[in-house]
JSON list of C-alpha atoms in Angstrom, two decimals:
[
{"chain": "L", "resi": 1, "resn": "MET", "atom": "CA", "xyz": [-12.59, 15.40, -0.58]},
{"chain": "L", "resi": 2, "resn": "ARG", "atom": "CA", "xyz": [-9.54, 14.40, 1.45]},
{"chain": "L", "resi": 3, "resn": "ALA", "atom": "CA", "xyz": [-7.52, 11.58, -0.09]},
{"chain": "L", "resi": 4, "resn": "LEU", "atom": "CA", "xyz": [-4.81, 9.96, 2.00]},
{"chain": "L", "resi": 5, "resn": "PHE", "atom": "CA", "xyz": [-2.26, 8.03, -0.04]},
{"chain": "L", "resi": 6, "resn": "ALA", "atom": "CA", "xyz": [-0.20, 5.44, 1.87]},
{"chain": "L", "resi": 7, "resn": "SER", "atom": "CA", "xyz": [3.20, 4.08, 0.89]},
{"chain": "L", "resi": 8, "resn": "THR", "atom": "CA", "xyz": [6.09, 2.10, 2.27]},
{"chain": "L", "resi": 9, "resn": "ALA", "atom": "CA", "xyz": [9.59, 3.60, 1.94]},
{"chain": "L", "resi": 10, "resn": "GLY", "atom": "CA", "xyz": [10.50, 2.72, -1.62]},
{"chain": "L", "resi": 11, "resn": "THR", "atom": "CA", "xyz": [10.51, 4.61, -4.91]},
{"chain": "L", "resi": 12, "resn": "GLY", "atom": "CA", "xyz": [8.89, 1.64, -6.65]},
{"chain": "L", "resi": 13, "resn": "HIS", "atom": "CA", "xyz": [6.09, 1.81, -4.09]},
{"chain": "L", "resi": 14, "resn": "LEU", "atom": "CA", "xyz": [5.50, 5.57, -4.08]},
{"chain": "L", "resi": 15, "resn": "GLY", "atom": "CA", "xyz": [5.88, 5.92, -7.86]},
{"chain": "L", "resi": 16, "resn": "PRO", "atom": "CA", "xyz": [2.65, 4.15, -8.84]},
{"chain": "L", "resi": 17, "resn": "LEU", "atom": "CA", "xyz": [0.71, 6.37, -6.40]},
{"chain": "L", "resi": 18, "resn": "VAL", "atom": "CA", "xyz": [2.02, 9.63, -7.87]},
{"chain": "L", "resi": 19, "resn": "PRO", "atom": "CA", "xyz": [-0.18, 9.90, -11.00]},
{"chain": "L", "resi": 20, "resn": "PHE", "atom": "CA", "xyz": [-3.31, 9.17, -8.98]},
{"chain": "L", "resi": 21, "resn": "ALA", "atom": "CA", "xyz": [-2.37, 11.59, -6.19]},
{"chain": "L", "resi": 22, "resn": "SER", "atom": "CA", "xyz": [-1.48, 14.25, -8.77]},
{"chain": "L", "resi": 23, "resn": "ALA", "atom": "CA", "xyz": [-4.81, 13.75, -10.56]},
{"chain": "L", "resi": 24, "resn": "CYS", "atom": "CA", "xyz": [-6.69, 14.12, -7.28]},
{"chain": "L", "resi": 25, "resn": "ALA", "atom": "CA", "xyz": [-4.78, 17.28, -6.39]},
{"chain": "L", "resi": 26, "resn": "ALA", "atom": "CA", "xyz": [-5.30, 18.72, -9.90]},
{"chain": "L", "resi": 27, "resn": "SER", "atom": "CA", "xyz": [-9.05, 18.10, -9.50]},
{"chain": "L", "resi": 28, "resn": "GLY", "atom": "CA", "xyz": [-9.09, 20.23, -6.34]},
{"chain": "L", "resi": 29, "resn": "HIS", "atom": "CA", "xyz": [-9.04, 17.50, -3.72]},
{"chain": "L", "resi": 30, "resn": "GLU", "atom": "CA", "xyz": [-6.87, 17.71, -0.62]},
{"chain": "L", "resi": 31, "resn": "VAL", "atom": "CA", "xyz": [-4.06, 15.17, -0.84]},
{"chain": "L", "resi": 32, "resn": "ALA", "atom": "CA", "xyz": [-1.46, 13.94, 1.65]},
{"chain": "L", "resi": 33, "resn": "VAL", "atom": "CA", "xyz": [0.90, 10.98, 1.64]},
{"chain": "L", "resi": 34, "resn": "ALA", "atom": "CA", "xyz": [1.36, 8.84, 4.74]},
{"chain": "L", "resi": 35, "resn": "ALA", "atom": "CA", "xyz": [4.77, 7.19, 4.64]},
{"chain": "L", "resi": 36, "resn": "PRO", "atom": "CA", "xyz": [7.64, 6.30, 6.97]},
{"chain": "L", "resi": 37, "resn": "ALA", "atom": "CA", "xyz": [9.50, 9.23, 8.52]},
{"chain": "L", "resi": 38, "resn": "SER", "atom": "CA", "xyz": [12.67, 8.25, 6.62]},
{"chain": "L", "resi": 39, "resn": "PHE", "atom": "CA", "xyz": [10.83, 8.78, 3.32]},
{"chain": "L", "resi": 40, "resn": "ALA", "atom": "CA", "xyz": [10.00, 12.47, 3.88]},
{"chain": "L", "resi": 41, "resn": "GLY", "atom": "CA", "xyz": [12.44, 13.67, 1.21]},
{"chain": "L", "resi": 42, "resn": "ALA", "atom": "CA", "xyz": [10.99, 11.46, -1.50]},
{"chain": "L", "resi": 43, "resn": "VAL", "atom": "CA", "xyz": [7.42, 12.47, -0.68]},
{"chain": "L", "resi": 44, "resn": "GLY", "atom": "CA", "xyz": [8.41, 16.15, -0.66]},
{"chain": "L", "resi": 45, "resn": "ARG", "atom": "CA", "xyz": [10.23, 15.84, -4.01]},
{"chain": "L", "resi": 46, "resn": "ALA", "atom": "CA", "xyz": [7.07, 14.29, -5.46]},
{"chain": "L", "resi": 47, "resn": "GLY", "atom": "CA", "xyz": [5.26, 17.46, -4.38]},
{"chain": "L", "resi": 48, "resn": "PHE", "atom": "CA", "xyz": [3.02, 16.18, -1.60]},
{"chain": "L", "resi": 49, "resn": "VAL", "atom": "CA", "xyz": [2.40, 16.87, 2.06]},
{"chain": "L", "resi": 50, "resn": "HIS", "atom": "CA", "xyz": [4.04, 14.12, 4.11]},
{"chain": "L", "resi": 51, "resn": "LEU", "atom": "CA", "xyz": [2.28, 12.66, 7.15]},
{"chain": "L", "resi": 52, "resn": "ALA", "atom": "CA", "xyz": [4.89, 10.52, 8.87]},
{"chain": "L", "resi": 53, "resn": "PHE", "atom": "CA", "xyz": [4.60, 7.26, 10.71]},
{"chain": "L", "resi": 54, "resn": "ALA", "atom": "CA", "xyz": [7.40, 5.23, 12.30]},
{"chain": "L", "resi": 55, "resn": "ASP", "atom": "CA", "xyz": [9.98, 3.26, 10.37]},
{"chain": "L", "resi": 56, "resn": "PRO", "atom": "CA", "xyz": [10.44, -0.40, 11.30]},
{"chain": "L", "resi": 57, "resn": "LEU", "atom": "CA", "xyz": [13.25, -1.17, 13.71]},
{"chain": "L", "resi": 58, "resn": "GLU", "atom": "CA", "xyz": [16.54, -2.10, 12.07]},
{"chain": "L", "resi": 59, "resn": "ASP", "atom": "CA", "xyz": [16.99, -4.84, 14.69]},
{"chain": "L", "resi": 60, "resn": "GLU", "atom": "CA", "xyz": [13.81, -6.43, 13.39]},
{"chain": "L", "resi": 61, "resn": "LEU", "atom": "CA", "xyz": [14.58, -6.04, 9.68]},
{"chain": "L", "resi": 62, "resn": "SER", "atom": "CA", "xyz": [18.26, -7.02, 9.65]},
{"chain": "L", "resi": 63, "resn": "PRO", "atom": "CA", "xyz": [17.81, -10.73, 10.41]},
{"chain": "L", "resi": 64, "resn": "LEU", "atom": "CA", "xyz": [15.01, -10.99, 7.86]},
{"chain": "L", "resi": 65, "resn": "PHE", "atom": "CA", "xyz": [17.09, -9.48, 5.06]},
{"chain": "L", "resi": 66, "resn": "ALA", "atom": "CA", "xyz": [20.21, -11.39, 6.12]},
{"chain": "L", "resi": 67, "resn": "ALA", "atom": "CA", "xyz": [18.34, -14.68, 5.61]},
{"chain": "L", "resi": 68, "resn": "LEU", "atom": "CA", "xyz": [17.15, -13.87, 2.06]},
{"chain": "L", "resi": 69, "resn": "PRO", "atom": "CA", "xyz": [20.29, -14.84, 0.07]},
{"chain": "L", "resi": 70, "resn": "GLY", "atom": "CA", "xyz": [20.09, -18.41, 1.42]},
{"chain": "L", "resi": 71, "resn": "LEU", "atom": "CA", "xyz": [16.47, -18.89, 0.38]},
{"chain": "L", "resi": 72, "resn": "ALA", "atom": "CA", "xyz": [14.90, -19.98, -2.90]},
{"chain": "L", "resi": 73, "resn": "LEU", "atom": "CA", "xyz": [13.17, -17.13, -4.76]},
{"chain": "L", "resi": 74, "resn": "GLU", "atom": "CA", "xyz": [9.62, -18.05, -3.72]},
{"chain": "L", "resi": 75, "resn": "ALA", "atom": "CA", "xyz": [10.61, -18.47, -0.07]},
{"chain": "L", "resi": 76, "resn": "ALA", "atom": "CA", "xyz": [12.48, -15.15, -0.12]},
{"chain": "L", "resi": 77, "resn": "ASN", "atom": "CA", "xyz": [9.45, -13.39, -1.63]},
{"chain": "L", "resi": 78, "resn": "GLU", "atom": "CA", "xyz": [7.26, -14.91, 1.04]},
{"chain": "L", "resi": 79, "resn": "VAL", "atom": "CA", "xyz": [9.52, -13.56, 3.81]},
{"chain": "L", "resi": 80, "resn": "VAL", "atom": "CA", "xyz": [9.49, -10.06, 2.31]},
{"chain": "L", "resi": 81, "resn": "ILE", "atom": "CA", "xyz": [5.72, -9.96, 1.81]},
{"chain": "L", "resi": 82, "resn": "ARG", "atom": "CA", "xyz": [4.68, -11.67, 5.06]},
{"chain": "L", "resi": 83, "resn": "ASP", "atom": "CA", "xyz": [7.42, -10.74, 7.53]},
{"chain": "L", "resi": 84, "resn": "VAL", "atom": "CA", "xyz": [8.59, -7.36, 6.20]},
{"chain": "L", "resi": 85, "resn": "PHE", "atom": "CA", "xyz": [5.61, -5.64, 4.52]},
{"chain": "L", "resi": 86, "resn": "ALA", "atom": "CA", "xyz": [2.76, -7.23, 6.52]},
{"chain": "L", "resi": 87, "resn": "GLY", "atom": "CA", "xyz": [4.98, -7.77, 9.57]},
{"chain": "L", "resi": 88, "resn": "ALA", "atom": "CA", "xyz": [7.71, -5.34, 10.67]},
{"chain": "L", "resi": 89, "resn": "ASP", "atom": "CA", "xyz": [6.63, -2.46, 8.40]},
{"chain": "L", "resi": 90, "resn": "ALA", "atom": "CA", "xyz": [2.95, -2.70, 9.28]},
{"chain": "L", "resi": 91, "resn": "ARG", "atom": "CA", "xyz": [3.52, -3.10, 13.03]},
{"chain": "L", "resi": 92, "resn": "ALA", "atom": "CA", "xyz": [5.76, -0.03, 13.09]},
{"chain": "L", "resi": 93, "resn": "ALA", "atom": "CA", "xyz": [3.34, 2.04, 11.00]},
{"chain": "L", "resi": 94, "resn": "LEU", "atom": "CA", "xyz": [0.11, 1.07, 12.76]},
{"chain": "L", "resi": 95, "resn": "PRO", "atom": "CA", "xyz": [0.10, 3.49, 15.74]},
{"chain": "L", "resi": 96, "resn": "GLY", "atom": "CA", "xyz": [1.05, 6.46, 13.57]},
{"chain": "L", "resi": 97, "resn": "MET", "atom": "CA", "xyz": [-1.44, 5.51, 10.88]},
{"chain": "L", "resi": 98, "resn": "HIS", "atom": "CA", "xyz": [-4.24, 5.36, 13.47]},
{"chain": "L", "resi": 99, "resn": "GLU", "atom": "CA", "xyz": [-3.26, 8.86, 14.62]},
{"chain": "L", "resi": 100, "resn": "ILE", "atom": "CA", "xyz": [-3.04, 10.22, 11.06]},
{"chain": "L", "resi": 101, "resn": "VAL", "atom": "CA", "xyz": [-6.52, 8.93, 10.21]},
{"chain": "L", "resi": 102, "resn": "ARG", "atom": "CA", "xyz": [-7.94, 10.11, 13.54]},
{"chain": "L", "resi": 103, "resn": "THR", "atom": "CA", "xyz": [-6.61, 13.66, 13.14]},
{"chain": "L", "resi": 104, "resn": "TRP", "atom": "CA", "xyz": [-6.49, 14.21, 9.36]},
{"chain": "L", "resi": 105, "resn": "ARG", "atom": "CA", "xyz": [-9.83, 12.46, 8.79]},
{"chain": "L", "resi": 106, "resn": "PRO", "atom": "CA", "xyz": [-9.53, 11.30, 5.17]},
{"chain": "L", "resi": 107, "resn": "ASP", "atom": "CA", "xyz": [-12.59, 10.51, 3.08]},
{"chain": "L", "resi": 108, "resn": "VAL", "atom": "CA", "xyz": [-10.70, 7.74, 1.29]},
{"chain": "L", "resi": 109, "resn": "ILE", "atom": "CA", "xyz": [-7.41, 5.89, 1.73]},
{"chain": "L", "resi": 110, "resn": "VAL", "atom": "CA", "xyz": [-5.48, 5.00, -1.42]},
{"chain": "L", "resi": 111, "resn": "ARG", "atom": "CA", "xyz": [-2.76, 2.47, -0.57]},
{"chain": "L", "resi": 112, "resn": "GLU", "atom": "CA", "xyz": [-0.05, 0.86, -2.61]},
{"chain": "L", "resi": 113, "resn": "SER", "atom": "CA", "xyz": [-0.34, -2.89, -2.52]},
{"chain": "L", "resi": 114, "resn": "ALA", "atom": "CA", "xyz": [2.57, -3.53, -0.12]},
{"chain": "L", "resi": 115, "resn": "GLU", "atom": "CA", "xyz": [1.48, -0.99, 2.53]},
{"chain": "L", "resi": 116, "resn": "PHE", "atom": "CA", "xyz": [-0.81, -2.81, 4.95]},
{"chain": "L", "resi": 117, "resn": "ALA", "atom": "CA", "xyz": [-1.20, -0.62, 8.05]},
{"chain": "L", "resi": 118, "resn": "SER", "atom": "CA", "xyz": [-3.48, 1.77, 6.18]},
{"chain": "L", "resi": 119, "resn": "TYR", "atom": "CA", "xyz": [-5.80, -1.11, 5.27]},
{"chain": "L", "resi": 120, "resn": "VAL", "atom": "CA", "xyz": [-6.05, -2.23, 8.92]},
{"chain": "L", "resi": 121, "resn": "VAL", "atom": "CA", "xyz": [-6.76, 1.36, 9.98]},
{"chain": "L", "resi": 122, "resn": "ALA", "atom": "CA", "xyz": [-9.25, 1.95, 7.14]},
{"chain": "L", "resi": 123, "resn": "GLU", "atom": "CA", "xyz": [-11.19, -1.10, 8.26]},
{"chain": "L", "resi": 124, "resn": "HIS", "atom": "CA", "xyz": [-11.05, -0.02, 11.93]},
{"chain": "L", "resi": 125, "resn": "HIS", "atom": "CA", "xyz": [-12.24, 3.55, 11.20]},
{"chain": "L", "resi": 126, "resn": "ALA", "atom": "CA", "xyz": [-14.69, 2.54, 8.43]},
{"chain": "L", "resi": 127, "resn": "VAL", "atom": "CA", "xyz": [-12.87, 4.63, 5.80]},
{"chain": "L", "resi": 128, "resn": "PRO", "atom": "CA", "xyz": [-13.25, 3.44, 2.19]},
{"chain": "L", "resi": 129, "resn": "HIS", "atom": "CA", "xyz": [-9.98, 2.17, 0.73]},
{"chain": "L", "resi": 130, "resn": "VAL", "atom": "CA", "xyz": [-8.59, 1.60, -2.75]},
{"chain": "L", "resi": 131, "resn": "GLN", "atom": "CA", "xyz": [-5.47, -0.27, -3.77]},
{"chain": "L", "resi": 132, "resn": "VAL", "atom": "CA", "xyz": [-2.97, 0.92, -6.37]},
{"chain": "L", "resi": 133, "resn": "ALA", "atom": "CA", "xyz": [-1.17, -2.03, -7.94]},
{"chain": "L", "resi": 134, "resn": "ILE", "atom": "CA", "xyz": [2.62, -1.79, -7.88]},
{"chain": "L", "resi": 135, "resn": "GLY", "atom": "CA", "xyz": [2.96, -4.65, -10.36]},
{"chain": "L", "resi": 136, "resn": "PRO", "atom": "CA", "xyz": [1.07, -7.40, -12.17]},
{"chain": "L", "resi": 137, "resn": "ALA", "atom": "CA", "xyz": [-1.83, -9.25, -10.58]},
{"chain": "L", "resi": 138, "resn": "GLY", "atom": "CA", "xyz": [0.38, -12.28, -9.96]},
{"chain": "L", "resi": 139, "resn": "LEU", "atom": "CA", "xyz": [2.09, -10.38, -7.12]},
{"chain": "L", "resi": 140, "resn": "ASP", "atom": "CA", "xyz": [-1.21, -10.05, -5.28]},
{"chain": "L", "resi": 141, "resn": "ALA", "atom": "CA", "xyz": [-2.21, -13.63, -6.06]},
{"chain": "L", "resi": 142, "resn": "PHE", "atom": "CA", "xyz": [1.05, -14.78, -4.47]},
{"chain": "L", "resi": 143, "resn": "GLY", "atom": "CA", "xyz": [0.96, -12.37, -1.55]},
{"chain": "L", "resi": 144, "resn": "LEU", "atom": "CA", "xyz": [-2.62, -12.25, -0.31]},
{"chain": "L", "resi": 145, "resn": "PRO", "atom": "CA", "xyz": [-2.79, -15.79, 1.12]},
{"chain": "L", "resi": 146, "resn": "ARG", "atom": "CA", "xyz": [0.49, -15.13, 2.92]},
{"chain": "L", "resi": 147, "resn": "VAL", "atom": "CA", "xyz": [-0.64, -11.90, 4.62]},
{"chain": "L", "resi": 148, "resn": "ASP", "atom": "CA", "xyz": [-4.03, -13.08, 5.90]},
{"chain": "L", "resi": 149, "resn": "GLY", "atom": "CA", "xyz": [-2.68, -14.25, 9.28]},
{"chain": "L", "resi": 150, "resn": "PRO", "atom": "CA", "xyz": [-0.47, -11.19, 9.89]},
{"chain": "L", "resi": 151, "resn": "LEU", "atom": "CA", "xyz": [-3.33, -8.85, 8.99]},
{"chain": "L", "resi": 152, "resn": "ARG", "atom": "CA", "xyz": [-5.70, -10.58, 11.39]},
{"chain": "L", "resi": 153, "resn": "ALA", "atom": "CA", "xyz": [-3.00, -10.38, 14.09]},
{"chain": "L", "resi": 154, "resn": "LEU", "atom": "CA", "xyz": [-2.84, -6.61, 13.48]},
{"chain": "L", "resi": 155, "resn": "GLY", "atom": "CA", "xyz": [-6.59, -6.32, 14.01]},
{"chain": "L", "resi": 156, "resn": "ALA", "atom": "CA", "xyz": [-8.06, -6.64, 10.50]},
{"chain": "L", "resi": 157, "resn": "ALA", "atom": "CA", "xyz": [-11.21, -8.68, 11.13]},
{"chain": "L", "resi": 158, "resn": "ARG", "atom": "CA", "xyz": [-11.55, -9.59, 7.42]},
{"chain": "L", "resi": 159, "resn": "GLY", "atom": "CA", "xyz": [-7.87, -10.38, 6.93]},
{"chain": "L", "resi": 160, "resn": "ALA", "atom": "CA", "xyz": [-6.91, -10.54, 3.26]},
{"chain": "L", "resi": 161, "resn": "ASP", "atom": "CA", "xyz": [-10.58, -10.79, 2.18]},
{"chain": "L", "resi": 162, "resn": "GLY", "atom": "CA", "xyz": [-10.98, -7.02, 2.57]},
{"chain": "L", "resi": 163, "resn": "LEU", "atom": "CA", "xyz": [-8.07, -6.52, 0.20]},
{"chain": "L", "resi": 164, "resn": "ARG", "atom": "CA", "xyz": [-9.53, -8.92, -2.38]},
{"chain": "L", "resi": 165, "resn": "ASP", "atom": "CA", "xyz": [-12.79, -6.98, -2.35]},
{"chain": "L", "resi": 166, "resn": "ALA", "atom": "CA", "xyz": [-11.24, -3.50, -2.66]},
{"chain": "L", "resi": 167, "resn": "PRO", "atom": "CA", "xyz": [-11.22, -1.61, -5.94]},
{"chain": "L", "resi": 168, "resn": "VAL", "atom": "CA", "xyz": [-7.85, -1.70, -7.74]},
{"chain": "L", "resi": 169, "resn": "LEU", "atom": "CA", "xyz": [-6.28, 1.12, -9.73]},
{"chain": "L", "resi": 170, "resn": "THR", "atom": "CA", "xyz": [-3.49, 0.02, -12.05]},
{"chain": "L", "resi": 171, "resn": "LEU", "atom": "CA", "xyz": [-1.19, 1.33, -14.74]},
{"chain": "L", "resi": 172, "resn": "VAL", "atom": "CA", "xyz": [-0.23, -2.21, -15.78]},
{"chain": "L", "resi": 173, "resn": "PRO", "atom": "CA", "xyz": [-1.47, -2.82, -19.35]},
{"chain": "L", "resi": 174, "resn": "GLN", "atom": "CA", "xyz": [-3.98, -5.65, -19.62]},
{"chain": "L", "resi": 175, "resn": "VAL", "atom": "CA", "xyz": [-1.74, -7.54, -22.04]},
{"chain": "L", "resi": 176, "resn": "LEU", "atom": "CA", "xyz": [0.90, -7.81, -19.27]},
{"chain": "L", "resi": 177, "resn": "ASP", "atom": "CA", "xyz": [-1.55, -8.50, -16.46]},
{"chain": "L", "resi": 178, "resn": "GLU", "atom": "CA", "xyz": [-3.33, -11.62, -15.31]},
{"chain": "L", "resi": 179, "resn": "GLU", "atom": "CA", "xyz": [-6.97, -11.70, -14.36]},
{"chain": "L", "resi": 180, "resn": "ARG", "atom": "CA", "xyz": [-7.25, -10.25, -10.86]},
{"chain": "L", "resi": 181, "resn": "ALA", "atom": "CA", "xyz": [-9.02, -12.58, -8.45]},
{"chain": "L", "resi": 182, "resn": "GLY", "atom": "CA", "xyz": [-11.49, -10.93, -6.11]},
{"chain": "L", "resi": 183, "resn": "ALA", "atom": "CA", "xyz": [-14.76, -9.08, -6.07]},
{"chain": "L", "resi": 184, "resn": "GLY", "atom": "CA", "xyz": [-13.30, -5.58, -6.30]},
{"chain": "L", "resi": 185, "resn": "PRO", "atom": "CA", "xyz": [-13.44, -3.80, -9.65]},
{"chain": "L", "resi": 186, "resn": "VAL", "atom": "CA", "xyz": [-10.20, -3.15, -11.58]},
{"chain": "L", "resi": 187, "resn": "HIS", "atom": "CA", "xyz": [-9.74, 0.28, -13.14]},
{"chain": "L", "resi": 188, "resn": "ARG", "atom": "CA", "xyz": [-6.95, 0.43, -15.72]},
{"chain": "L", "resi": 189, "resn": "PHE", "atom": "CA", "xyz": [-5.28, 3.75, -16.58]},
{"chain": "L", "resi": 190, "resn": "ARG", "atom": "CA", "xyz": [-2.50, 5.00, -18.80]},
{"chain": "L", "resi": 191, "resn": "TYR", "atom": "CA", "xyz": [-0.52, 8.21, -19.03]},
{"chain": "L", "resi": 192, "resn": "GLU", "atom": "CA", "xyz": [-1.81, 10.69, -21.62]},
{"chain": "L", "resi": 193, "resn": "PRO", "atom": "CA", "xyz": [0.54, 11.66, -23.08]},
{"chain": "L", "resi": 194, "resn": "ALA", "atom": "CA", "xyz": [3.06, 8.97, -22.22]},
{"chain": "L", "resi": 195, "resn": "PRO", "atom": "CA", "xyz": [5.86, 10.21, -19.91]},
{"chain": "L", "resi": 196, "resn": "ALA", "atom": "CA", "xyz": [9.07, 11.26, -21.65]},
{"chain": "L", "resi": 197, "resn": "GLY", "atom": "CA", "xyz": [12.11, 9.01, -21.38]}
]
């Protein structure tokens, strides 16, 4: 099986994918990580093949980040989720992600919850997709209503509904997690043994 893992350019985004990608590779499956070109070093250090897509334009990101200090926390989070992750990041990644899926032909796409281009492409190419949570369920509960419009604008016919229905893999202990809304099953894992440090 070919498993394509998809991440934005952030250690806190790639990190939750690593145990699942490592488990797939250890089980004999072919694994690659689709991530922005600027993140090649981090993907390589994690031990995976990197399939690059474009980084968002700095001219597009700068005004978004410059506005954040003047916003209340909830409004700032909304800008990051809607306008950065589901906006600038996803628009930049989309052409490359289409090409990666067209040429590498994964059997499944495993995306971290802030990487949205892979979801749009999975839907377009009818590739099954799974989400890896990068935090508690409350992050998704906050974010999903805010990304529905941007996802539809990118070509996702189901908008955020396809994300709600997708299976979720998580390392967040149940005691720290809220109930996840949606039809997709939640699969909870833990490190055995626990990582040192």
